[in-house]
PDB file of N, CA and C in Angstrom:
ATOM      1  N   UNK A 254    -167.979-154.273  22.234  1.00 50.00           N
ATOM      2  CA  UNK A 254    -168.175-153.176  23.137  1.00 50.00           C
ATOM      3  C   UNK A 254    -169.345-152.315  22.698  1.00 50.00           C
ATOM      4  N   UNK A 255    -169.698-152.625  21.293  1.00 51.00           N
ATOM      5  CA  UNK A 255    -170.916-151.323  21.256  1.00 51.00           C
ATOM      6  C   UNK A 255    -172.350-151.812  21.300  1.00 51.00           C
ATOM      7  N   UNK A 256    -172.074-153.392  21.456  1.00 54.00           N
ATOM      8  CA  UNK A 256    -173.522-154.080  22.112  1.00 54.00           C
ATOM      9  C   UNK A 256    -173.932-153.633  23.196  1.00 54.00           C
ATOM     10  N   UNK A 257    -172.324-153.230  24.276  1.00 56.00           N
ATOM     11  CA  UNK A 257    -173.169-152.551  25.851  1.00 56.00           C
ATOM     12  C   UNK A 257    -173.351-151.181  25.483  1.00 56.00           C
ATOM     13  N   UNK A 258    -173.134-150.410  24.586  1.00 56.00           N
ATOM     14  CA  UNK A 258    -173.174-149.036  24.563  1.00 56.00           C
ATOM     15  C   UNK A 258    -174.668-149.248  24.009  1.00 56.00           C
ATOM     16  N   UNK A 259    -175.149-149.479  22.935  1.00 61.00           N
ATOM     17  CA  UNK A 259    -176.731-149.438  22.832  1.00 61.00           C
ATOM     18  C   UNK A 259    -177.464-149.758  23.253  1.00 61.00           C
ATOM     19  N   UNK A 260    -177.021-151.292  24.612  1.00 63.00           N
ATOM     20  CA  UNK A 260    -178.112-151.555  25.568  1.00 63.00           C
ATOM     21  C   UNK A 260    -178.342-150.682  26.627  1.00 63.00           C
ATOM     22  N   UNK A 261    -177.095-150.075  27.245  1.00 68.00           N
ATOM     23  CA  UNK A 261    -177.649-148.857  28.192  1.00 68.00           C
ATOM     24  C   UNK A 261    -178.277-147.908  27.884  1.00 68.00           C
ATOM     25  N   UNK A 262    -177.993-147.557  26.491  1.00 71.00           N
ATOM     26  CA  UNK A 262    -178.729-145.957  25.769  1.00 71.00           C
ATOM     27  C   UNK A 262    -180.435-146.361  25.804  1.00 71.00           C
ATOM     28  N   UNK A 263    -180.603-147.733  25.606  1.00 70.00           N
ATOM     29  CA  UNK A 263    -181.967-148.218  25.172  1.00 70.00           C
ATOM     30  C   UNK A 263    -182.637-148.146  26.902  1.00 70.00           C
ATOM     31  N   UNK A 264    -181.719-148.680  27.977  1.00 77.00           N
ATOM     32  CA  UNK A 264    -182.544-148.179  29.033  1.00 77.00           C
ATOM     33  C   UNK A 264    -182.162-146.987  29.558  1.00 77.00           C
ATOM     34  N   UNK A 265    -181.464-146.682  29.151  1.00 86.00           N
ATOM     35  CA  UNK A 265    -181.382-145.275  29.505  1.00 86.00           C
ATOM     36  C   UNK A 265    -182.670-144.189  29.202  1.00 86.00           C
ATOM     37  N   UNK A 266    -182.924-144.576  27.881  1.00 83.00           N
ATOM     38  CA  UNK A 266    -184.325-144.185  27.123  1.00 83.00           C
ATOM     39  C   UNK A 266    -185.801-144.307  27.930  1.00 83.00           C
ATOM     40  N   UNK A 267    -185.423-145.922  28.092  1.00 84.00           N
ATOM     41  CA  UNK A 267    -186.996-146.605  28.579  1.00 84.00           C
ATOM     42  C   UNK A 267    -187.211-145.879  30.083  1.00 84.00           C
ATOM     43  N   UNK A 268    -185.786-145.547  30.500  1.00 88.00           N
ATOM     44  CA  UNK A 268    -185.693-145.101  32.044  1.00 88.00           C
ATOM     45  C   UNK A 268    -186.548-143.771  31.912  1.00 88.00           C
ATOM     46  N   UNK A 269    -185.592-142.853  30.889  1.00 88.00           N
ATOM     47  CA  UNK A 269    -186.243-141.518  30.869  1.00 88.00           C
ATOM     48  C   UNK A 269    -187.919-141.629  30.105  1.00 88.00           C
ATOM     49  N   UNK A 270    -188.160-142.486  29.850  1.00 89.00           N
ATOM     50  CA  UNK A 270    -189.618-142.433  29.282  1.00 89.00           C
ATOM     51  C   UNK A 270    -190.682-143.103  30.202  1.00 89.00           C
ATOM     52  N   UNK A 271    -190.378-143.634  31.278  1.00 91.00           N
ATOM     53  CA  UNK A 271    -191.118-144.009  32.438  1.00 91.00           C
ATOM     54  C   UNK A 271    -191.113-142.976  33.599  1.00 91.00           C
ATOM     55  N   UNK A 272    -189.893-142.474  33.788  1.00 92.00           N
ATOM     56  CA  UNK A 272    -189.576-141.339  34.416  1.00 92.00           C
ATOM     57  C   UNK A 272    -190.598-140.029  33.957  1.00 92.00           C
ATOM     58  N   UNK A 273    -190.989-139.846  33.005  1.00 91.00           N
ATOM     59  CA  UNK A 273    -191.565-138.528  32.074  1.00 91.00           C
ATOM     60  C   UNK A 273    -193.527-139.266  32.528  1.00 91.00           C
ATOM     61  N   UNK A 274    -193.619-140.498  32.248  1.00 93.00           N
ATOM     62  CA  UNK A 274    -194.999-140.930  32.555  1.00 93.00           C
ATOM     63  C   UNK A 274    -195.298-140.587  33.889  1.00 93.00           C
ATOM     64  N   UNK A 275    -194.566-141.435  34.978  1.00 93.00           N
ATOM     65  CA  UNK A 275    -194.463-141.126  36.294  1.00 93.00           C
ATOM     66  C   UNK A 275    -195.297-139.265  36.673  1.00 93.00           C
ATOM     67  N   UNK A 276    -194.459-138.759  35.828  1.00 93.00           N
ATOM     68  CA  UNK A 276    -194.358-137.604  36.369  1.00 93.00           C
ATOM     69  C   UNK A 276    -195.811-136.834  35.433  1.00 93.00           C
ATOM     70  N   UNK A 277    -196.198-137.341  34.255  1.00 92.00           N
ATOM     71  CA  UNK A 277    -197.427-136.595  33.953  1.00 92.00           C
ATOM     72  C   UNK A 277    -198.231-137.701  34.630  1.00 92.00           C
ATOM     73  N   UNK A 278    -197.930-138.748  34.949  1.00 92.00           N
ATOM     74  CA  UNK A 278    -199.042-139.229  36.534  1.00 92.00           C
ATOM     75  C   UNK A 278    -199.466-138.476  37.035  1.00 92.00           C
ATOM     76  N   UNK A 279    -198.484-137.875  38.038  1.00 92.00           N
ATOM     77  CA  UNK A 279    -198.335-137.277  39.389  1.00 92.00           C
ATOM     78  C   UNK A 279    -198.827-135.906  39.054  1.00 92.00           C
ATOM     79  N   UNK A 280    -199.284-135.661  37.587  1.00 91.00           N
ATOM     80  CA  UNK A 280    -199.297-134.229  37.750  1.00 91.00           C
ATOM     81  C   UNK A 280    -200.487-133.988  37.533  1.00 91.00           C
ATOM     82  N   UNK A 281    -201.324-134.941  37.101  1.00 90.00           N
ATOM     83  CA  UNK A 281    -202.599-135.489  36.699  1.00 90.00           C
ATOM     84  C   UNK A 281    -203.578-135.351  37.760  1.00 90.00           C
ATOM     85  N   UNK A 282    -202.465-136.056  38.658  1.00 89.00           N
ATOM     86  CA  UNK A 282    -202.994-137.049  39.995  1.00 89.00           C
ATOM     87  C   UNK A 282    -203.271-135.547  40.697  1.00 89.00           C
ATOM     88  N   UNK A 283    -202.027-134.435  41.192  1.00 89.00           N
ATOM     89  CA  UNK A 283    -202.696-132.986  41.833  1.00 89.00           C
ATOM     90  C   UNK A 283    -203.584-132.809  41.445  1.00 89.00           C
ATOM     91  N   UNK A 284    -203.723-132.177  39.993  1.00 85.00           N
ATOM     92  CA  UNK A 284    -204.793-131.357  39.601  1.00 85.00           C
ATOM     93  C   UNK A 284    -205.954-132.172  39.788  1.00 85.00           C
ATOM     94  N   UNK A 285    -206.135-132.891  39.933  1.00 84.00           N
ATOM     95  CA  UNK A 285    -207.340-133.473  40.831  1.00 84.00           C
ATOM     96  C   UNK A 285    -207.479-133.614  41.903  1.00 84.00           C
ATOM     97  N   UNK A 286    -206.520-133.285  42.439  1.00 83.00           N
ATOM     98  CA  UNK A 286    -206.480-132.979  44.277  1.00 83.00           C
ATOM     99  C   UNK A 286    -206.594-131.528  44.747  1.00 83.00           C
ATOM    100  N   UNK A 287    -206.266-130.511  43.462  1.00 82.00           N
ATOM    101  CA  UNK A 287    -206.294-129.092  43.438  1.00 82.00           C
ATOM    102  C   UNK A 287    -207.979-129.291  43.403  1.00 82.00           C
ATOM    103  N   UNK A 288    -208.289-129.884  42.502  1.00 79.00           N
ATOM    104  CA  UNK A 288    -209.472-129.310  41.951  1.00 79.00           C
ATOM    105  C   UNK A 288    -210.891-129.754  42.832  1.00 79.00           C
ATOM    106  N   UNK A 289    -210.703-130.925  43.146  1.00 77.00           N
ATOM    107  CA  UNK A 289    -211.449-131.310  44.732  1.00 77.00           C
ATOM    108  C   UNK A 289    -211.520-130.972  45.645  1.00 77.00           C
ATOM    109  N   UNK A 290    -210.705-130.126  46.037  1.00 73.00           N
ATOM    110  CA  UNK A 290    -210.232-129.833  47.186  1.00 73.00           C
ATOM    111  C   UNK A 290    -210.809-127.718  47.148  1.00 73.00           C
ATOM    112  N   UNK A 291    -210.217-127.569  45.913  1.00 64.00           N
ATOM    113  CA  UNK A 291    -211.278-126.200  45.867  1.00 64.00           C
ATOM    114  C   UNK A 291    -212.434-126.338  46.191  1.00 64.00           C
ATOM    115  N   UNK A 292    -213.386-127.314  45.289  1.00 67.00           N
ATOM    116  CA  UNK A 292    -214.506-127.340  45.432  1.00 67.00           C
ATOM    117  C   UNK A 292    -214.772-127.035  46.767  1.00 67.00           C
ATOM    118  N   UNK A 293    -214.197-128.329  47.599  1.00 64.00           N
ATOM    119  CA  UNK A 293    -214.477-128.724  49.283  1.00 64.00           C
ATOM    120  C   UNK A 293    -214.546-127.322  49.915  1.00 64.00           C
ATOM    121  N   UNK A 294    -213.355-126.172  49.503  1.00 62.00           N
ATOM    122  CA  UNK A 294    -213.809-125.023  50.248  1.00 62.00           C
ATOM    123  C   UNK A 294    -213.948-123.839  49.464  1.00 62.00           C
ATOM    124  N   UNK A 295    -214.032-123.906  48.812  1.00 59.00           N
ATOM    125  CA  UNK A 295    -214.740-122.771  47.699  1.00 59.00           C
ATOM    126  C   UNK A 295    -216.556-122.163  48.555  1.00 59.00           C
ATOM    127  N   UNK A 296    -216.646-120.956  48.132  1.00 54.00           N
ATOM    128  CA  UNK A 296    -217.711-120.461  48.312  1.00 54.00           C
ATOM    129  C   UNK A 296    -218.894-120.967  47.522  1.00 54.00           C
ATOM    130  N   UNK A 297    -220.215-121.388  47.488  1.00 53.00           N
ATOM    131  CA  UNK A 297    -221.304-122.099  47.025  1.00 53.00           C
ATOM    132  C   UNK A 297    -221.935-121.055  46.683  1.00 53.00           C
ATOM    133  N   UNK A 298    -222.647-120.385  45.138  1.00 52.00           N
ATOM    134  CA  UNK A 298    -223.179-119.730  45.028  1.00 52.00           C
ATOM    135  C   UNK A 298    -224.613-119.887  45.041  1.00 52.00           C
ATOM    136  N   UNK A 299    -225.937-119.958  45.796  1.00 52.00           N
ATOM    137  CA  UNK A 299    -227.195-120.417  45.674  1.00 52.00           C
ATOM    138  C   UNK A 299    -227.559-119.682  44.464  1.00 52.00           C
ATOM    139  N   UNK A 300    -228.567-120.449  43.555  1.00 51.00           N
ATOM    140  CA  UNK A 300    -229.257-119.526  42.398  1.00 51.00           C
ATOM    141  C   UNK A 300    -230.365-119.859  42.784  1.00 51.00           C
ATOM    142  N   UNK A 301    -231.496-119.068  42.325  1.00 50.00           N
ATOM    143  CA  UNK A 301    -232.761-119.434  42.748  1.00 50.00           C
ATOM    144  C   UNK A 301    -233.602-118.681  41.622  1.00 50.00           C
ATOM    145  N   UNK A 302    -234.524-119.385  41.430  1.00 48.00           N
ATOM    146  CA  UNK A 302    -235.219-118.784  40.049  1.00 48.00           C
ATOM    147  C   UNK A 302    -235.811-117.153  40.607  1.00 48.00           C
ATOM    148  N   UNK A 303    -236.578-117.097  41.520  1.00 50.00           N
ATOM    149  CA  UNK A 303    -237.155-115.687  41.995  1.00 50.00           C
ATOM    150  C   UNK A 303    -236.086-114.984  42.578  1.00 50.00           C
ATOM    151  N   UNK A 304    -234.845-115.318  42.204  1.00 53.00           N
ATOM    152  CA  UNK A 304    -233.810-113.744  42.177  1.00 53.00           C
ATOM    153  C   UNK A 304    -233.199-114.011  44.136  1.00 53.00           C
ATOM    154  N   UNK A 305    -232.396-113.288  44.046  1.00 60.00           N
ATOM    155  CA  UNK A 305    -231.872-113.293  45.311  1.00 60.00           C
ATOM    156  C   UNK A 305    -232.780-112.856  46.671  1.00 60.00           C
ATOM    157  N   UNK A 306    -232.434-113.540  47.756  1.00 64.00           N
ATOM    158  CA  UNK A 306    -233.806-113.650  48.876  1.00 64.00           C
ATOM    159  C   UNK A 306    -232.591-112.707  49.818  1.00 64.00           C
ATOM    160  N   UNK A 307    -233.164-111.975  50.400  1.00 81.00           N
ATOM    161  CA  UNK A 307    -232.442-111.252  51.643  1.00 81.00           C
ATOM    162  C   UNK A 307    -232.199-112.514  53.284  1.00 81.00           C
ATOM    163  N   UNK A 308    -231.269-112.804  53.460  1.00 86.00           N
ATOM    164  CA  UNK A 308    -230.902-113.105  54.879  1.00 86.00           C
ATOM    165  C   UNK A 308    -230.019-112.622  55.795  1.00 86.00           C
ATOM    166  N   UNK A 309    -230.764-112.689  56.887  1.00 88.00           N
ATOM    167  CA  UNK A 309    -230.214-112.397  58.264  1.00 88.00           C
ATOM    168  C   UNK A 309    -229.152-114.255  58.939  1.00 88.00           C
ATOM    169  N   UNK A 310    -228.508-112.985  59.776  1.00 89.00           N
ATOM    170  CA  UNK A 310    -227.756-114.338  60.682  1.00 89.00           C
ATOM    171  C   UNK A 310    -228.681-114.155  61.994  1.00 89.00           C
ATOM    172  N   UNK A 311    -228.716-115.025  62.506  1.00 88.00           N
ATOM    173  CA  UNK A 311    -229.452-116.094  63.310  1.00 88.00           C
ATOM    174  C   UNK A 311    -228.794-116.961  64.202  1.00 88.00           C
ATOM    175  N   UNK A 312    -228.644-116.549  65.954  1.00 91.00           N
ATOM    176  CA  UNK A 312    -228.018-117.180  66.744  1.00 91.00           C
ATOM    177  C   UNK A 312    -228.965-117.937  67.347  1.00 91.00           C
ATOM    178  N   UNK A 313    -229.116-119.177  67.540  1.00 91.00           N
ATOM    179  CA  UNK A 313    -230.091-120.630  68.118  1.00 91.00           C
ATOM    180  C   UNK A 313    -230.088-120.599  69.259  1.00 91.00           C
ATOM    181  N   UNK A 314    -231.030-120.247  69.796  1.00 91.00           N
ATOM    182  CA  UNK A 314    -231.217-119.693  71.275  1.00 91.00           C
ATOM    183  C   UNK A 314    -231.856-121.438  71.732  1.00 91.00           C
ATOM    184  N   UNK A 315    -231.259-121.495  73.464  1.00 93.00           N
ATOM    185  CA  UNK A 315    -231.779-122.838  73.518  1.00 93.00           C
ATOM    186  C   UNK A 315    -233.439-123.300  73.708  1.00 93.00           C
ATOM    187  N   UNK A 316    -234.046-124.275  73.393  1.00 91.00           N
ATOM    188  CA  UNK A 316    -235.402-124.680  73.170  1.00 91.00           C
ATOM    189  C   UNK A 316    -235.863-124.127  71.378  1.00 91.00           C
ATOM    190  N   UNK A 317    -235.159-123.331  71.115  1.00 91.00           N
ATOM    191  CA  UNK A 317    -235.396-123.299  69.052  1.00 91.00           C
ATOM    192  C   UNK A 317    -235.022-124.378  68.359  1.00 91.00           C
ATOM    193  N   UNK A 318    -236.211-124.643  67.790  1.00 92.00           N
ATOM    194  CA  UNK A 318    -236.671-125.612  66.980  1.00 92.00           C
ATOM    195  C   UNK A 318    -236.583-124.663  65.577  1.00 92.00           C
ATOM    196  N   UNK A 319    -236.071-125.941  64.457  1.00 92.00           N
ATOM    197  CA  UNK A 319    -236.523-124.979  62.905  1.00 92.00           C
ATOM    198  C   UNK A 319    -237.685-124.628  63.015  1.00 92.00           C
ATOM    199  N   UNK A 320    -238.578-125.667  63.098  1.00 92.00           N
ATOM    200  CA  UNK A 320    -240.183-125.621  62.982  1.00 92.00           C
ATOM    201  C   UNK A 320    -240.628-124.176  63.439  1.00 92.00           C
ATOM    202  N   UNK A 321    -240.575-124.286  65.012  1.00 90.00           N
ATOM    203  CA  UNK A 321    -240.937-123.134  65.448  1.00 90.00           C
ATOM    204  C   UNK A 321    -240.421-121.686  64.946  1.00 90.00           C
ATOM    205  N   UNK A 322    -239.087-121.507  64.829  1.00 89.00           N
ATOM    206  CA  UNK A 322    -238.780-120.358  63.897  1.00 89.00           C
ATOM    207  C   UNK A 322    -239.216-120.021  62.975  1.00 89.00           C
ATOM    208  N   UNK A 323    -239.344-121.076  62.155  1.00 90.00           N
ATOM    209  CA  UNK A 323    -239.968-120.914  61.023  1.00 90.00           C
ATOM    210  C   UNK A 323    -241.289-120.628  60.986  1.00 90.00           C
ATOM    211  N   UNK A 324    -242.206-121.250  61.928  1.00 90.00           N
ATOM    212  CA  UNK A 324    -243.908-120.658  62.259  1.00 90.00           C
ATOM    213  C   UNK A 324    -243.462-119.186  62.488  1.00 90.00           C
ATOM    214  N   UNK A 325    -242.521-118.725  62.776  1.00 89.00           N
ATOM    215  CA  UNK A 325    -242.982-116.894  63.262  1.00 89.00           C
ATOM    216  C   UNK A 325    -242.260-115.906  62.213  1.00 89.00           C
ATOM    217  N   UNK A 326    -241.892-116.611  61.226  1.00 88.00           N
ATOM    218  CA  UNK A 326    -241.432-115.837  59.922  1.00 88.00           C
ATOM    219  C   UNK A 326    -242.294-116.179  59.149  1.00 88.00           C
ATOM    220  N   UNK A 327    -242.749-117.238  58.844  1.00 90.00           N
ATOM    221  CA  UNK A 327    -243.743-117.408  57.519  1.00 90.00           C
ATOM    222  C   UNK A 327    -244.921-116.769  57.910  1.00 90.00           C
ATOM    223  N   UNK A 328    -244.914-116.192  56.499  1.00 89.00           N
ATOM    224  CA  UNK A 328    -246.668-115.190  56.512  1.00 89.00           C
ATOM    225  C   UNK A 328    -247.652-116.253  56.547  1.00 89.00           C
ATOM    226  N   UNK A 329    -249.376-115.954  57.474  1.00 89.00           N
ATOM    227  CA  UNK A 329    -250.380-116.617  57.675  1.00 89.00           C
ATOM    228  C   UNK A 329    -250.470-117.478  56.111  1.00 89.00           C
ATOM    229  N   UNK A 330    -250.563-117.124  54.959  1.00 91.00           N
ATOM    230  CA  UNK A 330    -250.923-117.788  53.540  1.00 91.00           C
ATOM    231  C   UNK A 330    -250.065-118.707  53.164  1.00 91.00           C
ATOM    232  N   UNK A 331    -248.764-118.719  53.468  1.00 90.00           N
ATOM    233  CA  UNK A 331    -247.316-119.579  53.189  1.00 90.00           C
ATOM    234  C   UNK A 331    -247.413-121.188  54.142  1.00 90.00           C
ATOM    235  N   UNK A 332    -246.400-121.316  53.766  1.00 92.00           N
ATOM    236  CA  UNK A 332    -246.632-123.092  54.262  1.00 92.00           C
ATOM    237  C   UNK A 332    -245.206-123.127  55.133  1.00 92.00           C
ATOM    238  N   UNK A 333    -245.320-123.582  56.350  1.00 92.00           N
ATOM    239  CA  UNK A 333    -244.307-123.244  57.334  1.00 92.00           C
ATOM    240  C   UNK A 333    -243.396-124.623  56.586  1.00 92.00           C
ATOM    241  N   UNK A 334    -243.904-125.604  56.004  1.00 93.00           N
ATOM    242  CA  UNK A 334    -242.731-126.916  55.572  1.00 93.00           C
ATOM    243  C   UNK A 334    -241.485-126.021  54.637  1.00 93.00           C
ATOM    244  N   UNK A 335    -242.298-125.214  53.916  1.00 92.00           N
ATOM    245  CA  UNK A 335    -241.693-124.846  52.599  1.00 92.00           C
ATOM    246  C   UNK A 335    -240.760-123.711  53.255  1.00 92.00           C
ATOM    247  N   UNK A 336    -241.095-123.232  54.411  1.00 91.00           N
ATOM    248  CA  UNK A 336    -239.978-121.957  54.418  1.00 91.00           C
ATOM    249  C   UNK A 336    -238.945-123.566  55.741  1.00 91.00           C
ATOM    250  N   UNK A 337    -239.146-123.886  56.268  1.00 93.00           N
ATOM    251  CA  UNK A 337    -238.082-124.924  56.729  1.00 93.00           C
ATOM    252  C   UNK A 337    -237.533-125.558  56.060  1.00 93.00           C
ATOM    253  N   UNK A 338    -237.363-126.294  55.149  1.00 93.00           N
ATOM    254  CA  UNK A 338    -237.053-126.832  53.541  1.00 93.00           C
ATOM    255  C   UNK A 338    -236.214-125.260  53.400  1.00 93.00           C
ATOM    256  N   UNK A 339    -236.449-124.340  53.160  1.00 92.00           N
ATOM    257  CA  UNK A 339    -235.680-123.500  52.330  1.00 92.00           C
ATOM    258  C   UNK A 339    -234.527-122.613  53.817  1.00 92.00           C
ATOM    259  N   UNK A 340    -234.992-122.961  54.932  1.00 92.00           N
ATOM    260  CA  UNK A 340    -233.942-122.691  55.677  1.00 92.00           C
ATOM    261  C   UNK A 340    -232.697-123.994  55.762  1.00 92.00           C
ATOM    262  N   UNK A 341    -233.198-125.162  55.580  1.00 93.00           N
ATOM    263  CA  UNK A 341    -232.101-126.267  55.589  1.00 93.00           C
ATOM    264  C   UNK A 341    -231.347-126.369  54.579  1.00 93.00           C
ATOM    265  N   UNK A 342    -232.175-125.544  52.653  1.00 92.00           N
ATOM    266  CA  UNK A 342    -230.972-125.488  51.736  1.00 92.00           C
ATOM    267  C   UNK A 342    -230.094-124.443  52.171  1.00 92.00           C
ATOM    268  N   UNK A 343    -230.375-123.238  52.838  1.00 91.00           N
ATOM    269  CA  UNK A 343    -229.838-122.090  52.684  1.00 91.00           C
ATOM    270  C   UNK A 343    -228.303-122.716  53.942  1.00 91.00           C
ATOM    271  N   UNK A 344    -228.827-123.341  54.594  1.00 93.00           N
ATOM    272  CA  UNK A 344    -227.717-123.691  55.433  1.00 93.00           C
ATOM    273  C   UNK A 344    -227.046-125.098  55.175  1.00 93.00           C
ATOM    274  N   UNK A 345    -227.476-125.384  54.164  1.00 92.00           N
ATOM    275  CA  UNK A 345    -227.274-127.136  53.759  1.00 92.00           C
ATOM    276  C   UNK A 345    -226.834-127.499  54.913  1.00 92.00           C
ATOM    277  N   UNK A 346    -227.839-127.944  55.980  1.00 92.00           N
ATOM    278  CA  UNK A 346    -228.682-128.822  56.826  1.00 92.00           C
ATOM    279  C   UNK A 346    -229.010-130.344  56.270  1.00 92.00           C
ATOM    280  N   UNK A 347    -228.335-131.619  57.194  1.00 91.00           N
ATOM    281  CA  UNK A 347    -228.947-132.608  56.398  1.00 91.00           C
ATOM    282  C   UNK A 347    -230.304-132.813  57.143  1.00 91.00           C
ATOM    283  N   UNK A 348    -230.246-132.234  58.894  1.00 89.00           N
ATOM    284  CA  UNK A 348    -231.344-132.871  59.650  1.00 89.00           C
ATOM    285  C   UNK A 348    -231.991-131.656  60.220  1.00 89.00           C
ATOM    286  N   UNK A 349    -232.650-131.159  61.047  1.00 87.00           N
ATOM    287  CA  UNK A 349    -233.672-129.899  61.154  1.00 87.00           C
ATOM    288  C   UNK A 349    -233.019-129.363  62.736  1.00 87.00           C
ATOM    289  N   UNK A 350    -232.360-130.320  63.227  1.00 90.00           N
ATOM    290  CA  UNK A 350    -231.824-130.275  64.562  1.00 90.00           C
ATOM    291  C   UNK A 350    -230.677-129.061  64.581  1.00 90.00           C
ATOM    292  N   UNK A 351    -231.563-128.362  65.852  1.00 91.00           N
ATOM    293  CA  UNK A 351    -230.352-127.388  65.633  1.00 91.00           C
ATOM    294  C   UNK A 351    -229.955-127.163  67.301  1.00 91.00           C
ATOM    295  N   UNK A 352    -228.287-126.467  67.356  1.00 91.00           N
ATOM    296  CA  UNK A 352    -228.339-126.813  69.194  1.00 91.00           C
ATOM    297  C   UNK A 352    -228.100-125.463  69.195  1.00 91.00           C
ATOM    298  N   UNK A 353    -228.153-124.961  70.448  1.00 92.00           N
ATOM    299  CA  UNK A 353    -228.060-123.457  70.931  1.00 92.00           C
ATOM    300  C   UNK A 353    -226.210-123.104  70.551  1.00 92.00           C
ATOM    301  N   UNK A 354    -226.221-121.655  70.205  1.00 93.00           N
ATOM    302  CA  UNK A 354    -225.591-120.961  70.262  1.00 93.00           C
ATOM    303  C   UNK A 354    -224.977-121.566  68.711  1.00 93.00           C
ATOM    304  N   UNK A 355    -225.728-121.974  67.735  1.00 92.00           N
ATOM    305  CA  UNK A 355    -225.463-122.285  66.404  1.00 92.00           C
ATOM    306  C   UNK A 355    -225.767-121.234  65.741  1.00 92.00           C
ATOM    307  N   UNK A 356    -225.037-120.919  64.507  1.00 92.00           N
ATOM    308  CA  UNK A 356    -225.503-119.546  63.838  1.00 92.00           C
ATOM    309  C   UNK A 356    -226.176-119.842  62.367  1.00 92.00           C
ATOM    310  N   UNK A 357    -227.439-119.687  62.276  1.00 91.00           N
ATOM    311  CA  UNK A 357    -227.741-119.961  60.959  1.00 91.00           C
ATOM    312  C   UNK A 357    -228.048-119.184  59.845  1.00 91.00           C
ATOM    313  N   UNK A 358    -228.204-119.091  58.475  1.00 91.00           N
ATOM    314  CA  UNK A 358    -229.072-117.982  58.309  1.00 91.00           C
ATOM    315  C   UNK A 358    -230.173-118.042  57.750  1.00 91.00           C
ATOM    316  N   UNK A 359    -230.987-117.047  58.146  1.00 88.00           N
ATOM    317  CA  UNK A 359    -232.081-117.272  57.370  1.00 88.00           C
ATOM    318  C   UNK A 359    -233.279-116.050  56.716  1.00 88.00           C
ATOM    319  N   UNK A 360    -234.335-117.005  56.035  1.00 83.00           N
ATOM    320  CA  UNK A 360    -234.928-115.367  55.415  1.00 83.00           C
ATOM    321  C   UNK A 360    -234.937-114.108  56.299  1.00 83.00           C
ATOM    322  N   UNK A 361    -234.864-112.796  55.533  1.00 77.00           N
ATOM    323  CA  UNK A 361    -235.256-112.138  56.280  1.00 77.00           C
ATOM    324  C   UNK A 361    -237.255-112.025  56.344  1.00 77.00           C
ATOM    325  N   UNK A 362    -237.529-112.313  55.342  1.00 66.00           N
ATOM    326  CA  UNK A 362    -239.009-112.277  54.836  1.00 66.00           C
ATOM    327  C   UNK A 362    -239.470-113.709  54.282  1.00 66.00           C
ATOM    328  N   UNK A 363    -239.937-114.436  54.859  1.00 55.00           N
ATOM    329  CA  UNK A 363    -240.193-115.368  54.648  1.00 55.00           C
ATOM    330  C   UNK A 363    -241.532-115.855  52.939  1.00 55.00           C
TER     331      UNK A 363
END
């Protein structure tokens, strides 16, 4: 009789020690679903070496083009690519296309 008493204790054991893995699995497994998932909506802080840039919001009136917006903010000496480029990080934009009544933001001073 005490051959079955130490074989159950032994899975009884292996039970509770798969049971205990399982579970620092699973707990593993959230905090990487916590922590992805913040990211996904967490606020994005931009850094930029010349210090923080002032922006306005910006409603996409129809026939606005980046391009063109961007020609009537950038000063005559500036390069209209470089302030479009820096309106598509500011809005992480993958494409330049924008449709009416979209809100973007952008420099106030180009």
């Amino acid at each position: 009789m005490s051959e079955k008493g130490s074989g159950c204790k032994a899975r009884s054991a292996a039970n509770r020690h798969r049971i205990m893995r399982n579970r620092v699995v699973a707990a593993l497994a959230l905090a990487v679903v916590v922590f992805f998932g913040w990211q996904a909506v967490a606020p994005h802080v931009a850094n930029s070496a010349t210090g923080d840039a002032d922006v306005v919001s910006y409603t996409v009136r129809p026939g606005d083009t980046l391009w063109s917006y961007a020609q009537q903010i950038t000063p005559e000496n500036k390069n209209v690519g470089d302030t479009v480029a820096e309106i598509m990080d500011l809005n992480r934009l993958d494409s330049a296309q924008l449709q009416p009544g979209q809100r973007i933001m952008v420099p106030e001073e180009a």
